[in-house]
Amino acid sequence: MSDILEYALHGHIAVLTLNQAPVNSLGVAMRTAIDEAFSQALADERVAAIVISSKQALFCGGADISEFGSPKAFASPSLPDLCNKIEASTKPVVAAINGMALGGGCELALACDYRVAHSKARLGLPEVHLGLIPGAGGTQRLPRLANPQLALEMIVSGKPKPVTALRGCGLIDFIPEQEQAFDDTVQAYTEQLVSDGAVLKSCAEIRVEPNSFSAGMFDDFRASIARKTRGFFAPEQCIKAVEAACSLTLEAGLAKEAELFKACMDTPQARAQQHLFFAERSATKIPGIKASVEPRSIKSVAVIGSGTMGGGIAMNFINSGIPTTLLDLSAEALERGINVIRRNYEISAQKGRMSTDDVECCMALLTPSTSYDDLGQADLVIEAVFENMDVKKKVFSALDANCKPGCILATNTSTLNVNEIAAATGRPEDVIGLHFFSPANVMRLLEIVRAEKTADEVVVSALKMAKSIGKVPAVVGVCFGFVGNRMLEPYGREASRLLLEGASPTQIDKAITEFGMAMGPLAMSDLAGIDVGYLVRESRREEIAHEPSYQIVQDKLYELGRYGQKTGRGNYIYDGRKQIEDPEVIDLARDTAAALGIAQREISAQEIIERTIYMLINEGAYILEEGISYRASDCDLIWVNGYGFPAWRGGPMHFADEIGLQNILAAIEKHRSQLGEYGEKWFTPAPLLKQLAAEGKTFGEYINPKYA
Ligand code: NAD
């Protein structure tokens, strides 16, 4: 009856099979097809029961997000209406959940009378990640069918749950044994229902039992997620919707859900989070690389250097079941590195995240080595040795001599020139930057540095590998600090300069965390190590020597041996995990400012934001104009996934677009004129920012002519 939905009558059972690649998304065409097929089944006297199934690998991926913001999203039949129609059906309806059922797809299944699920299927309501709440009855039906605690967990976390974890909660009626053919089992199950005179099961008849949850459950839940959801609007809306399900009739609850959904839709937060959703998808489209380029197979990995980064990088591959060789100079260094990895796994086991057997399975995938002779089988080698060009060149020349042809040779350098590292080998086309973030086994970002001669195939392989180990990749070009650290530089510079001008570390960090950053820049510097920042500055002193105030307080802290958290003192004093303001730092800043002739004054939170955040946006504009990044949304992904920029603001470039580039430009120009000589040196608006502001355009619209 339609090319996206197959309608068939199997005996007394009408089977509606969704069949639209890749995920049966519920755009207006699919909604119409289901609606029409459903009406046909209801009208057909031969039909005793209806099955909704899928021919794709997923049951249904949910709403068609490309319709968001267009009239199509709510065009009739709307998804809430369709779900209500299914629920009101006079014939029993069975959802045959063969695979993932997400968002609207899950809500469609919840509206059915019965749910049969494949044991490998998963159910999830991820709308919260798009700044929304489930809007097709999910918040009202899930607490009724299962229980409010589970509904809160699933709806507020947005994380899909395997059906095996949903056994016995009332949500799934039947999970067949794996070896049975799923469609046949569903058919048999439905026939049995019909012959047993199956009852219709409407959620309108189910009330959440008041004694199925404790009086303080909602407040306890709010407290438990407060830190994680700070600044986000949608999670609280989700909680309110589940609360409504516990006290209202289904009809009133659905009306409340619609009201809460509407309050989320068309907000800057929803736009920001949806922007990031699309950003992740576009990040893998690389200008100039044809879709036909095939990735190389990566079945075995080696990591050089078993320090902070090397160990974390190795864990990513082990966690994905890929055998990994870890190489260091000495047996002692190697043993230290291996012990850290083992300890990390053991801590996970103590926390119940894995079994002790899993720990041993992971460790069995790891081969320690001190010899380059052991690298012959590796398909990918990632170097994570000291940040020193001579050391890196020696390592790459050894890799060139020992690795098989076609092996991808990657560096985890944070700042060094990848073209120069590649030139130390006779195969620069196989060399690429894979910039992981610390802790490398936790942080989702992977900056993939495409050097001048990197082969397209190697870039495509890196993108595929990133996905396979659960990273969010962004491909960038070669420059000092690549994208993330280059944008970090003006941000850190201004934080340090603001100290000299009279703001305290607490005041600076508070303004920035209230803006939404996970951490303030001075606390972050203490965490990363003041010594680390100092050594990076040392490597490029010549470029910054013209500015005597440049990060001078941080340099002085370094000279005092105050490296941050690791020494218990830095920009703050640390008492265990407690961070305390240090009057000595304030005195140091005041005395240094006096010596440099910098007047101290009251500084507003707004000025702190404009000077730190707007200047990192300005650097982003230079990066776009130079073509170091292909698109503004890649810079957003990098800052959200690697630097704690609030996802609900969509990343720095999207945030700038939201508040208007004219406003960003005006603030930069204001500081340029107000900060005298310092302002003239550092507050130069990027030409691209000026151009887009003058044209009334956004970073999101900009395409570098090189990549058009
Ligand atoms: P680290 O000092 O903790 O570890 C370096 C390891 O490399 C040591 O175990 C050392 O013994 C080993 N090593 C040194 N020379 C070697 C050689 N020739 N062959 C084999 N092993 C050798 O350093 P790290 O913090 O893990 O940094 C490693 C790299 O990762 C650097 O390039 C750094 O810039 C980059 N990086 C670090 C971070 C971070 O936050 N630490 C973040 C991103 C990138």
PDB file of N, CA and C in Angstrom, residues 25 159 189 327 340 411 430 564 608 652 672:
ATOM      1  N   SER A  25      12.119   6.490  10.463  1.00  0.00           N
ATOM      2  CA  SER A  25      11.797   7.700  11.230  1.00  0.00           C
ATOM      3  C   SER A  25      10.361   8.134  10.951  1.00  0.00           C
ATOM      4  N   LYS A 159      19.075   7.600  28.292  1.00  0.00           N
ATOM      5  CA  LYS A 159      19.871   6.418  27.888  1.00  0.00           C
ATOM      6  C   LYS A 159      18.974   5.229  27.584  1.00  0.00           C
ATOM      7  N   TYR A 189       2.444 -15.694  19.036  1.00  0.00           N
ATOM      8  CA  TYR A 189       2.032 -15.024  20.275  1.00  0.00           C
ATOM      9  C   TYR A 189       0.693 -14.302  20.056  1.00  0.00           C
ATOM     10  N   LEU A 327      53.958   0.154  24.565  1.00  0.00           N
ATOM     11  CA  LEU A 327      55.422   0.154  24.563  1.00  0.00           C
ATOM     12  C   LEU A 327      55.962   1.361  25.314  1.00  0.00           C
ATOM     13  N   VAL A 340      48.668   1.150  36.442  1.00  0.00           N
ATOM     14  CA  VAL A 340      47.611   2.178  36.471  1.00  0.00           C
ATOM     15  C   VAL A 340      46.370   1.663  35.732  1.00  0.00           C
ATOM     16  N   THR A 411      50.106  10.539  15.962  1.00  0.00           N
ATOM     17  CA  THR A 411      50.702  11.207  17.115  1.00  0.00           C
ATOM     18  C   THR A 411      49.615  11.851  17.958  1.00  0.00           C
ATOM     19  N   ASP A 430      50.807   8.197   5.576  1.00  0.00           N
ATOM     20  CA  ASP A 430      50.224   7.318   6.610  1.00  0.00           C
ATOM     21  C   ASP A 430      50.187   7.985   7.981  1.00  0.00           C
ATOM     22  N   GLY A 564      49.609  23.628  41.167  1.00  0.00           N
ATOM     23  CA  GLY A 564      48.168  23.354  41.153  1.00  0.00           C
ATOM     24  C   GLY A 564      47.824  22.214  42.087  1.00  0.00           C
ATOM     25  N   ILE A 608      34.032  39.721  32.575  1.00  0.00           N
ATOM     26  CA  ILE A 608      34.815  38.461  32.608  1.00  0.00           C
ATOM     27  C   ILE A 608      34.382  37.550  31.456  1.00  0.00           C
ATOM     28  N   PRO A 652      30.653  27.343  21.553  1.00  0.00           N
ATOM     29  CA  PRO A 652      30.931  28.783  21.498  1.00  0.00           C
ATOM     30  C   PRO A 652      30.447  29.483  20.219  1.00  0.00           C
ATOM     31  N   ARG A 672      38.671  46.719  23.284  1.00  0.00           N
ATOM     32  CA  ARG A 672      39.865  47.183  22.566  1.00  0.00           C
ATOM     33  C   ARG A 672      40.131  48.645  22.895  1.00  0.00           C
TER      34      ARG A 672
END
